[in-house]
Coordinates of C-alpha atoms and ligand atoms in Angstrom, one line a residue:
M1 CA -27.6 50.5 -38.7
A2 CA -28.2 49.0 -42.1
M3 CA -25.5 46.6 -43.3
T4 CA -23.9 47.1 -46.7
M5 CA -24.9 44.4 -49.1
I6 CA -22.1 41.9 -50.0
I7 CA -22.2 40.0 -53.2
A8 CA -20.1 36.8 -53.5
A9 CA -19.8 34.6 -56.5
G10 CA -19.7 30.8 -56.7
K11 CA -20.8 28.0 -58.9
S12 CA -24.5 27.3 -58.9
I13 CA -25.8 23.8 -58.9
L14 CA -29.3 24.6 -60.2
N15 CA -31.4 27.6 -61.3
G16 CA -33.3 28.5 -58.2
I17 CA -33.5 31.1 -55.5
A18 CA -33.3 30.7 -51.7
I19 CA -33.9 33.5 -49.2
G20 CA -33.4 33.3 -45.5
K21 CA -31.2 33.6 -42.4
L22 CA -27.6 32.3 -42.8
K23 CA -26.3 29.7 -40.5
Y24 CA -22.6 28.8 -40.4
Y25 CA -21.7 25.2 -39.8
K26 CA -18.2 24.2 -38.7
L27 CA -17.1 20.6 -38.8
P28 CA -16.1 19.7 -35.2
E29 CA -12.3 19.4 -35.2
I30 CA -10.5 16.4 -33.8
E31 CA -7.0 16.2 -32.4
I32 CA -4.8 13.8 -34.2
S33 CA -1.7 12.5 -32.4
D34 CA 1.1 11.0 -34.4
S35 CA 3.0 9.5 -31.5
E36 CA 3.9 5.8 -31.6
V37 CA 1.5 3.2 -30.2
I38 CA 2.6 0.2 -28.2
D39 CA -0.1 -2.1 -29.2
P40 CA -0.7 -2.0 -33.0
E41 CA -2.9 -5.1 -32.8
R42 CA -5.3 -3.2 -30.6
E43 CA -5.3 -0.3 -33.0
L44 CA -6.0 -2.7 -35.9
Q45 CA -9.0 -3.9 -34.0
T46 CA -10.2 -0.4 -33.2
F47 CA -9.9 0.5 -36.9
E48 CA -11.8 -2.6 -37.9
E49 CA -14.7 -1.7 -35.6
A50 CA -14.7 1.9 -37.0
R51 CA -14.7 0.6 -40.5
Q52 CA -17.7 -1.7 -39.8
N53 CA -19.5 1.1 -38.1
A54 CA -18.9 3.3 -41.1
I55 CA -20.2 0.6 -43.4
D56 CA -23.4 0.2 -41.3
E57 CA -23.8 4.0 -41.4
Q58 CA -23.7 4.0 -45.2
K59 CA -26.5 1.5 -45.2
A60 CA -28.7 3.7 -43.0
L61 CA -27.8 6.8 -45.1
Y62 CA -28.8 4.8 -48.3
E63 CA -32.2 4.1 -46.8
K64 CA -32.8 7.8 -45.9
A65 CA -31.5 9.0 -49.2
K66 CA -33.7 6.6 -51.1
L67 CA -36.8 8.2 -49.4
E68 CA -35.6 11.8 -49.9
S69 CA -34.0 11.8 -53.3
G70 CA -34.7 8.4 -55.0
E71 CA -32.9 5.2 -55.5
D72 CA -30.5 6.3 -58.2
T73 CA -28.9 9.1 -56.2
A74 CA -29.0 7.0 -53.0
Q75 CA -26.6 4.5 -54.6
I76 CA -23.9 7.0 -53.7
F77 CA -23.9 5.4 -50.3
E78 CA -23.7 1.9 -51.6
I79 CA -20.6 3.1 -53.5
H80 CA -19.3 4.5 -50.2
A81 CA -19.8 1.1 -48.5
M82 CA -17.9 -0.6 -51.4
M83 CA -15.0 1.9 -51.0
L84 CA -14.8 1.1 -47.3
D85 CA -14.5 -2.5 -48.3
D86 CA -11.9 -2.0 -51.0
D87 CA -8.8 -4.2 -50.3
D88 CA -6.2 -1.6 -51.4
F89 CA -7.8 1.1 -49.3
V90 CA -8.1 -1.1 -46.2
S91 CA -4.5 -2.4 -46.6
A92 CA -3.1 1.2 -46.9
I93 CA -4.6 2.0 -43.5
R94 CA -3.5 -1.2 -41.9
E95 CA 0.0 -0.7 -43.2
I96 CA 0.3 2.7 -41.5
I97 CA -0.7 1.1 -38.2
V98 CA 1.5 -2.0 -38.5
S99 CA 4.7 -0.6 -40.1
E100 CA 4.6 3.0 -38.7
H101 CA 3.1 2.1 -35.3
K102 CA 0.5 4.8 -35.6
N103 CA -2.9 5.0 -34.0
A104 CA -6.1 4.2 -36.0
V105 CA -7.2 7.9 -36.1
Y106 CA -3.8 9.0 -37.6
A107 CA -3.7 6.0 -40.0
V108 CA -7.3 6.7 -41.3
R109 CA -6.7 10.4 -41.8
T110 CA -3.3 9.9 -43.5
A111 CA -4.4 7.1 -45.9
C112 CA -7.6 9.0 -46.8
L113 CA -5.7 12.3 -47.5
R114 CA -3.4 10.4 -49.8
Q115 CA -6.3 8.7 -51.6
A116 CA -8.3 11.9 -51.9
E117 CA -5.2 13.7 -53.4
I118 CA -4.9 11.1 -56.1
F119 CA -8.5 11.8 -57.1
S120 CA -8.2 15.6 -56.9
E121 CA -5.2 15.5 -59.2
M122 CA -7.2 13.8 -62.0
D123 CA -8.2 15.8 -65.0
D124 CA -11.6 14.3 -65.5
P125 CA -14.1 16.4 -63.5
Y126 CA -16.1 13.4 -62.5
F127 CA -13.1 11.6 -60.9
K128 CA -11.8 14.8 -59.4
A129 CA -15.1 15.2 -57.6
R130 CA -14.7 11.7 -56.1
S131 CA -12.1 13.0 -53.6
A132 CA -15.1 14.4 -51.7
D133 CA -16.4 10.8 -51.3
V134 CA -13.1 9.6 -49.9
E135 CA -13.2 12.5 -47.4
D136 CA -16.8 11.6 -46.5
I137 CA -16.0 8.0 -45.6
C138 CA -12.9 9.1 -43.8
Q139 CA -15.0 11.5 -41.6
S140 CA -17.4 8.7 -41.0
M141 CA -14.7 6.4 -39.6
L142 CA -13.3 9.4 -37.6
D143 CA -16.8 9.9 -36.1
S144 CA -16.7 6.4 -34.9
L145 CA -13.1 6.5 -33.6
T146 CA -13.6 9.8 -31.7
D147 CA -17.3 9.5 -30.7
R148 CA -18.0 12.6 -32.6
D149 CA -21.5 13.7 -33.6
R150 CA -21.3 15.2 -37.1
V151 CA -24.9 16.5 -37.5
P152 CA -25.0 20.2 -38.5
A153 CA -27.1 22.1 -35.9
Q154 CA -29.9 23.7 -37.8
G155 CA -31.9 25.4 -35.0
T156 CA -35.7 25.7 -35.4
E157 CA -36.0 28.2 -38.2
P158 CA -35.4 27.3 -41.9
S159 CA -32.1 28.7 -42.9
I160 CA -29.4 28.8 -45.6
L161 CA -26.4 26.7 -44.4
L162 CA -22.8 28.1 -44.9
A163 CA -19.9 25.8 -44.6
E164 CA -16.3 25.2 -45.7
D165 CA -17.7 22.0 -47.4
L166 CA -20.6 19.7 -47.0
A167 CA -20.3 15.9 -47.3
P168 CA -23.0 13.8 -49.0
S169 CA -23.6 12.1 -45.6
E170 CA -24.0 15.5 -43.9
M171 CA -26.4 16.6 -46.7
I172 CA -28.6 13.5 -46.1
R173 CA -28.6 13.9 -42.3
L174 CA -29.9 17.5 -42.5
D175 CA -33.5 18.1 -41.8
K176 CA -34.8 19.3 -45.3
S177 CA -37.7 21.1 -43.8
L178 CA -35.2 23.5 -42.2
L179 CA -32.8 23.7 -45.2
L180 CA -33.5 26.5 -47.7
G181 CA -30.2 26.1 -49.5
F182 CA -26.5 26.0 -48.9
V183 CA -23.2 27.7 -49.9
T184 CA -19.8 26.1 -49.5
M185 CA -16.3 27.4 -49.9
K186 CA -15.1 24.2 -51.5
G187 CA -17.1 21.5 -53.3
S188 CA -17.9 21.0 -57.0
V189 CA -21.0 20.9 -59.2
N190 CA -20.1 17.2 -59.9
S191 CA -19.9 16.2 -56.3
H192 CA -22.4 13.8 -54.8
T193 CA -23.5 16.5 -52.4
A194 CA -24.5 18.6 -55.5
I195 CA -26.2 15.7 -57.2
L196 CA -28.2 15.0 -54.1
A197 CA -29.2 18.6 -53.7
R198 CA -30.2 18.9 -57.4
S199 CA -32.4 15.8 -57.1
M200 CA -34.2 17.5 -54.1
N201 CA -34.4 20.9 -55.9
I202 CA -32.3 22.7 -53.2
P203 CA -30.6 25.8 -54.5
A204 CA -26.9 25.9 -53.6
L205 CA -23.6 27.5 -54.5
V206 CA -20.3 25.7 -54.3
K207 CA -16.7 27.0 -54.8
C208 CA -17.6 30.3 -53.1
P209 CA -14.3 31.2 -51.5
E210 CA -15.7 34.3 -49.6
V211 CA -18.0 32.3 -47.4
S212 CA -17.4 33.6 -43.9
E213 CA -18.4 32.8 -40.3
E214 CA -19.1 36.5 -40.0
W215 CA -22.2 36.1 -42.2
D216 CA -23.8 33.9 -39.5
G217 CA -27.2 35.3 -38.5
R218 CA -27.4 37.8 -41.3
E219 CA -29.9 37.5 -44.2
G220 CA -28.8 36.0 -47.5
I221 CA -30.2 35.3 -50.9
I222 CA -28.8 32.5 -53.1
D223 CA -29.4 33.5 -56.7
G224 CA -28.8 30.3 -58.6
Y225 CA -29.6 32.0 -62.0
N226 CA -26.6 34.4 -61.5
S227 CA -24.4 32.0 -59.5
C228 CA -24.0 34.4 -56.5
I229 CA -25.1 35.1 -53.0
Y230 CA -26.2 38.4 -51.6
I231 CA -25.7 39.1 -47.9
D232 CA -28.0 41.7 -46.4
P233 CA -29.6 42.3 -49.8
A234 CA -30.8 45.8 -50.7
P235 CA -34.7 46.0 -50.3
E236 CA -35.4 46.4 -54.0
L237 CA -33.3 43.4 -54.9
R238 CA -34.9 41.5 -52.1
S239 CA -38.4 42.1 -53.4
T240 CA -37.4 41.4 -57.1
L241 CA -35.8 38.1 -56.1
T242 CA -38.7 37.2 -53.7
A243 CA -41.1 37.6 -56.6
R244 CA -38.9 35.5 -58.8
R245 CA -38.7 32.8 -56.2
D246 CA -42.5 32.8 -55.6
E247 CA -43.0 32.5 -59.4
D248 CA -40.6 29.5 -59.4
L249 CA -42.5 27.9 -56.6
K250 CA -45.8 28.5 -58.3
K251 CA -44.5 27.0 -61.5
T252 CA -43.2 23.9 -59.7
A253 CA -46.5 23.5 -58.0
L254 CA -48.4 23.8 -61.3
M255 CA -46.0 21.3 -62.9
Q256 CA -46.5 18.9 -60.0
E257 CA -50.3 18.9 -60.7
L258 CA -49.5 17.8 -64.3
K259 CA -47.8 14.6 -63.1
G260 CA -49.7 11.5 -63.9
K261 CA -51.9 13.3 -66.5
D262 CA -52.1 12.3 -70.2
N263 CA -50.5 14.1 -73.0
T264 CA -53.8 14.5 -74.7
T265 CA -55.1 17.6 -76.5
I266 CA -58.6 19.0 -76.0
D267 CA -59.8 17.1 -79.1
G268 CA -58.4 13.8 -77.9
T269 CA -55.1 13.5 -79.8
T270 CA -52.5 11.8 -77.6
V271 CA -48.7 12.1 -78.2
R272 CA -46.0 10.3 -76.2
V273 CA -43.7 12.7 -74.3
Y274 CA -40.4 11.0 -73.5
A275 CA -37.1 12.3 -72.1
N276 CA -33.5 12.4 -73.4
I277 CA -30.8 11.0 -71.1
S278 CA -27.0 10.5 -71.2
G279 CA -26.6 7.8 -68.6
P280 CA -27.9 6.1 -65.4
W281 CA -27.4 9.4 -63.5
D282 CA -30.3 11.0 -65.5
T283 CA -32.9 8.3 -64.7
Q284 CA -34.2 10.0 -61.5
A285 CA -35.0 13.1 -63.6
V286 CA -37.0 10.9 -66.0
L287 CA -39.1 9.6 -63.1
Q288 CA -39.4 12.9 -61.2
N289 CA -40.6 14.7 -64.4
D290 CA -43.0 11.9 -65.2
A291 CA -41.7 11.2 -68.7
G292 CA -43.4 8.3 -70.5
G293 CA -40.1 6.8 -71.3
V294 CA -36.7 7.6 -72.8
G295 CA -36.8 8.7 -76.5
L296 CA -33.0 9.1 -76.7
F297 CA -30.4 7.5 -74.5
R298 CA -27.1 9.1 -75.8
T299 CA -25.0 6.1 -75.1
E300 CA -21.8 7.7 -76.2
F301 CA -21.7 9.4 -72.8
V302 CA -20.9 6.0 -71.3
Y303 CA -17.7 6.2 -73.5
I304 CA -17.1 9.9 -72.9
G305 CA -17.1 9.3 -69.1
A306 CA -14.6 6.4 -69.3
R307 CA -10.8 6.6 -69.3
D308 CA -10.5 3.6 -71.7
Y309 CA -12.9 1.6 -73.9
P310 CA -15.7 0.5 -71.6
S311 CA -15.9 -3.3 -71.6
E312 CA -19.0 -5.3 -72.6
D313 CA -19.7 -6.0 -68.9
E314 CA -19.2 -2.4 -67.8
Q315 CA -21.6 -1.2 -70.5
F316 CA -24.1 -4.0 -69.8
L317 CA -24.2 -3.0 -66.1
S318 CA -24.8 0.6 -67.0
Y319 CA -27.5 -0.2 -69.5
R320 CA -29.2 -2.7 -67.3
Q321 CA -29.3 -0.1 -64.4
V322 CA -31.1 2.3 -66.7
L323 CA -33.6 -0.3 -67.9
E324 CA -34.3 -1.7 -64.4
T325 CA -34.7 1.8 -62.9
L326 CA -37.2 2.8 -65.6
S327 CA -38.9 -0.5 -66.3
P328 CA -41.6 -0.9 -67.7
K329 CA -41.0 2.4 -69.5
E330 CA -39.6 2.2 -73.0
V331 CA -35.9 3.2 -73.4
I332 CA -34.6 4.0 -76.8
F333 CA -30.8 3.3 -76.9
R334 CA -29.1 5.3 -79.6
T335 CA -25.9 3.4 -80.5
C336 CA -22.6 5.2 -79.9
D337 CA -22.6 8.6 -81.7
I338 CA -18.9 9.4 -81.2
G339 CA -17.0 11.7 -83.5
A340 CA -17.4 15.4 -84.5
D341 CA -17.8 17.4 -81.3
K342 CA -17.9 14.2 -79.1
T343 CA -14.4 12.6 -79.0
V344 CA -12.5 10.5 -76.5
D345 CA -8.7 10.3 -76.4
Y346 CA -8.4 6.6 -76.1
M347 CA -10.1 6.0 -79.5
Q348 CA -7.2 7.8 -81.1
M349 CA -9.2 9.1 -84.0
D350 CA -7.3 10.7 -86.8
P351 CA -7.8 14.5 -87.1
E352 CA -10.1 15.4 -90.0
E353 CA -10.7 18.4 -92.1
N354 CA -14.5 18.3 -91.6
P355 CA -15.2 16.2 -88.5
A356 CA -19.0 16.8 -88.7
L357 CA -18.9 15.2 -92.2
G358 CA -16.4 12.6 -91.2
C359 CA -15.9 9.5 -89.2
R360 CA -18.7 9.8 -86.8
A361 CA -21.6 7.8 -85.4
I362 CA -22.7 4.8 -87.5
R363 CA -19.7 5.3 -89.8
I364 CA -17.1 4.8 -87.1
C365 CA -19.1 1.8 -85.8
L366 CA -19.2 0.1 -89.2
M367 CA -15.5 0.8 -89.7
R368 CA -14.6 -0.6 -86.3
K369 CA -16.9 -3.7 -86.2
D370 CA -15.4 -5.1 -83.0
F371 CA -16.0 -1.9 -81.2
F372 CA -19.6 -1.8 -82.4
K373 CA -20.2 -5.4 -81.5
T374 CA -19.1 -4.9 -77.9
Q375 CA -21.7 -2.2 -77.5
L376 CA -24.4 -4.2 -79.4
R377 CA -23.8 -7.3 -77.3
A378 CA -24.1 -5.2 -74.1
I379 CA -27.3 -3.6 -75.3
L380 CA -28.8 -6.9 -76.3
R381 CA -27.9 -8.5 -72.9
A382 CA -29.5 -5.6 -71.1
S383 CA -32.7 -6.0 -73.2
A384 CA -33.8 -8.8 -70.8
Y385 CA -34.1 -6.3 -68.0
G386 CA -36.7 -3.8 -69.3
T387 CA -38.3 -2.5 -72.5
L388 CA -35.6 -1.7 -74.9
L389 CA -35.6 -0.2 -78.4
I390 CA -32.4 0.5 -80.4
M391 CA -31.7 3.0 -83.0
F392 CA -28.8 3.9 -85.3
P393 CA -27.5 7.5 -85.7
M394 CA -26.4 9.4 -88.9
I395 CA -27.9 7.0 -91.3
T396 CA -27.6 8.2 -94.9
S397 CA -28.3 5.0 -96.9
A398 CA -30.3 1.8 -96.7
R399 CA -27.1 -0.1 -97.1
E400 CA -25.7 1.4 -93.8
L401 CA -28.9 0.5 -92.0
R402 CA -28.9 -3.0 -93.3
E403 CA -25.3 -3.5 -92.4
A404 CA -25.9 -2.2 -88.9
K405 CA -28.9 -4.6 -88.6
D406 CA -26.8 -7.5 -89.8
I407 CA -24.2 -6.9 -87.2
L408 CA -26.9 -6.6 -84.5
E409 CA -28.3 -9.9 -85.7
E410 CA -24.9 -11.5 -85.7
C411 CA -24.5 -10.4 -82.0
R412 CA -28.0 -11.7 -81.2
Q413 CA -27.2 -15.1 -82.6
E414 CA -23.9 -15.3 -80.7
L415 CA -25.6 -14.5 -77.5
V416 CA -28.3 -17.0 -78.1
R417 CA -25.6 -19.7 -78.7
E418 CA -24.0 -18.6 -75.4
G419 CA -27.3 -19.2 -73.7
R420 CA -27.9 -15.5 -72.8
K421 CA -31.4 -14.2 -72.2
I422 CA -32.5 -11.5 -74.7
G423 CA -35.7 -9.5 -74.6
K424 CA -37.8 -8.3 -77.5
Y425 CA -36.7 -5.0 -79.1
Q426 CA -37.7 -2.6 -81.9
I427 CA -35.1 -1.3 -84.4
G428 CA -35.2 2.4 -85.4
T429 CA -33.4 4.8 -87.6
M430 CA -32.5 8.3 -86.7
I431 CA -33.4 10.7 -89.4
E432 CA -30.8 13.4 -89.1
T433 CA -29.5 13.9 -92.6
P434 CA -31.3 15.2 -95.7
A435 CA -30.3 12.0 -97.5
A436 CA -32.3 9.9 -94.9
V437 CA -35.3 12.2 -95.4
M438 CA -35.2 11.7 -99.2
I439 CA -35.0 7.9 -98.9
A440 CA -37.3 7.7 -95.8
D441 CA -39.7 5.3 -97.7
E442 CA -36.9 2.9 -98.4
L443 CA -35.6 3.1 -94.8
A444 CA -39.1 2.6 -93.4
E445 CA -39.2 -0.8 -95.1
E446 CA -36.2 -1.8 -92.9
C447 CA -37.1 -0.6 -89.5
D448 CA -39.8 -0.3 -86.8
F449 CA -39.6 3.5 -86.1
F450 CA -38.0 6.8 -87.0
S451 CA -36.6 9.3 -84.6
I452 CA -35.8 12.7 -86.1
G453 CA -32.7 14.3 -84.8
T454 CA -33.4 18.0 -85.6
N455 CA -30.1 19.2 -84.3
D456 CA -28.1 17.5 -87.0
L457 CA -30.9 17.6 -89.6
T458 CA -30.8 21.4 -89.3
Q459 CA -27.0 21.5 -89.4
Y460 CA -26.8 19.4 -92.5
T461 CA -29.8 20.9 -94.3
C462 CA -28.8 24.5 -93.8
A463 CA -25.0 23.7 -94.0
I464 CA -24.5 25.5 -90.7
D465 CA -22.0 24.1 -88.2
R466 CA -24.1 23.6 -85.0
T467 CA -21.0 24.2 -82.9
N468 CA -20.0 27.5 -84.4
A469 CA -21.5 30.4 -82.4
K470 CA -20.5 32.9 -85.0
L471 CA -23.1 31.4 -87.4
E472 CA -26.0 32.2 -85.0
P473 CA -27.2 35.2 -87.1
F474 CA -27.5 32.8 -90.1
S475 CA -29.3 30.0 -88.3
D476 CA -33.1 29.7 -88.3
T477 CA -34.3 26.9 -86.0
H478 CA -37.7 27.0 -87.7
H479 CA -36.2 26.9 -91.2
P480 CA -39.1 25.9 -93.6
A481 CA -36.8 23.3 -95.2
V482 CA -36.4 21.5 -91.9
L483 CA -40.1 21.7 -91.1
R484 CA -40.9 20.3 -94.5
E485 CA -38.4 17.5 -94.0
I486 CA -40.1 16.6 -90.7
Q487 CA -43.4 16.5 -92.5
M488 CA -42.0 14.3 -95.3
T489 CA -40.5 11.9 -92.7
V490 CA -43.7 11.5 -90.8
E491 CA -45.7 10.9 -94.0
A492 CA -43.2 8.3 -95.2
G493 CA -43.1 6.6 -91.8
H494 CA -46.9 6.4 -91.6
R495 CA -47.2 5.2 -95.2
H496 CA -45.2 2.2 -94.1
G497 CA -47.0 1.7 -90.8
I498 CA -44.2 2.8 -88.5
W499 CA -44.2 5.5 -85.8
V500 CA -42.2 8.7 -86.0
G501 CA -40.8 10.7 -83.1
I502 CA -38.6 13.8 -82.7
C503 CA -35.7 13.7 -80.3
G504 CA -33.7 16.8 -81.3
E505 CA -33.9 20.1 -79.4
L506 CA -36.8 21.3 -81.6
A507 CA -39.1 18.7 -79.9
A508 CA -39.1 21.0 -76.8
D509 CA -39.9 24.2 -78.8
V510 CA -43.5 24.8 -77.6
T511 CA -44.1 27.3 -80.4
L512 CA -43.9 24.3 -82.7
T513 CA -45.9 21.7 -80.7
E514 CA -49.1 22.3 -82.5
T515 CA -47.4 22.1 -85.9
F516 CA -45.8 18.8 -84.9
L517 CA -49.1 17.4 -83.7
R518 CA -50.9 18.5 -86.8
M519 CA -48.2 16.8 -88.9
G520 CA -48.9 13.6 -87.0
V521 CA -45.7 13.2 -84.9
D522 CA -46.2 10.3 -82.5
E523 CA -43.6 11.0 -79.9
L524 CA -41.6 14.0 -78.7
S525 CA -38.5 13.4 -76.6
V526 CA -37.0 16.3 -74.7
N527 CA -34.8 17.2 -71.8
P528 CA -36.5 15.8 -68.6
K529 CA -37.2 19.3 -67.3
N530 CA -39.2 20.1 -70.4
V531 CA -41.6 17.2 -70.1
L532 CA -44.2 18.8 -67.9
P533 CA -44.1 22.2 -69.6
L534 CA -44.7 20.4 -72.9
R535 CA -47.5 18.4 -71.4
K536 CA -49.1 21.7 -70.3
I537 CA -49.0 23.0 -73.9
I538 CA -50.3 19.8 -75.4
R539 CA -53.3 19.7 -73.0
G540 CA -54.3 23.2 -74.1
L541 CA -54.3 22.5 -77.8
N542 CA -57.4 21.8 -79.9
L543 CA -56.4 20.4 -83.3
K544 CA -60.1 20.5 -84.5
E545 CA -60.0 24.3 -84.4
P546 CA -58.5 25.9 -87.5
K547 CA -54.9 26.8 -86.9
E548 CA -54.3 30.5 -86.2
I549 CA -51.9 32.0 -88.8
Ligands
PEP601 C1 -29.9 15.4 -83.1 O1 -29.0 15.5 -83.9 O2 -30.9 16.1 -83.2 C2 -29.8 14.5 -82.0 C3 -30.8 14.2 -81.2 O3 -28.6 13.9 -81.8 P1 -27.3 14.7 -81.1 O4 -27.8 16.0 -80.7 O5 -26.9 13.8 -80.0 O6 -26.4 14.7 -82.2
MG602 MG1 -27.5 13.9 -84.0

């Protein structure tokens, strides 16, 4: 008898489709006794052994994750090892054993539940998702304390795994040749399990409350595009989604072939194709998509992800990590572009009538010099660890650019006096206001490169708020005024012997790639996933042929 199709919604972690048999995985339960122990000393020793075993296990998981998903994501397990060594965390467990006379299993479970609850009650989605990491290290210690084997059984046939939740360590232990995708009742798109799965291109749904053991053995399709799973899919749907999955696989294979190839047109014109990133978490995508470098590191996300002003050292570590991971590739650091649609509570910025025209980007940095200096010092210190370029956002006058450069120079001199190592760096200007376009010749005298921010340039040229969806009917992403401004900027830059790139969304618009190359644009910086499709277009262009109208 044909089963009726079930559709269950969840949160998709990536756009992809997985089709296969469903396999339900249940975490083996353990019994926890809360009776008093006679020998707390012995329990302390048992706990200590379990903690050490768990630390060793994180090291092994790190090595496996490094091979499967790259060094950046593998660092999750280094963080787990550090959590297992955290003094407060260890003391909380020891305290339960010593003061409450409880066994090690009970103490670990209780302390971890408390810690996980603290994270899960936080507002910030990133910190909220860290409760899953506490749970993972807890389970790791419980494995050791109870001699439990926590490897999900996968059988011999590739399948889609169903579970209440899946820990990062379980994800890494799984045999990926047998894993088509997974669906969990709990979890979050920000969890480390989701990050690992994304880096390995494994379709998955999290927060799908309907997941049921009864689905075990039936056929399922994860439709990551529509954030749902179909159980016993109708035949027509099955064939449509199979065709879509095969198309995706073909595209991925085609893109893989482009890795390592030049971004050179048929007539021999080469353009640099770089990637835009928001933090160290994006560096794997840069490498996986074979971007030539980073054309825009939106450093404000280091601030947006923090609960208070990130210190110079915190920023330095983040920036250094990006540079070291990507070295020797160039990384263009755009200084903090906070304000307008990107705000943080701790900066306590005054409400404004027109935030997009207000205290944002370079303006706020010049108004709050100490704040700016903290970032510039961190960036300069990081420059010793890779190939760094620095650029300033929202410049509207040569005076602003000169002022920003003077503060940068002041920081450089301070660091030299402190005996810090500083690498070489180029200084660039973002061209994202019509004013900057009009004075591009003057600005070019003051810097080493231009990077055109077409998102803001379009907003300010057409006077259309980029965040207002109602204005969509009025917006023209190919507005001739913006295209002319790009041309003017390239010409001005080249007149003064500096290179010109585009780092706004328009850089990824393949219907304009030929236009940009004919204009003489030197670099295009796009979302990492657009690097290879852009390379494909570039390699098919012939600029010697007359342009089709
Ligand atoms: C732009 O304005 O085009 C740009 C790249 O900067 P952001 O989108 O971060 O404002
Ligand atoms: Mg901008």
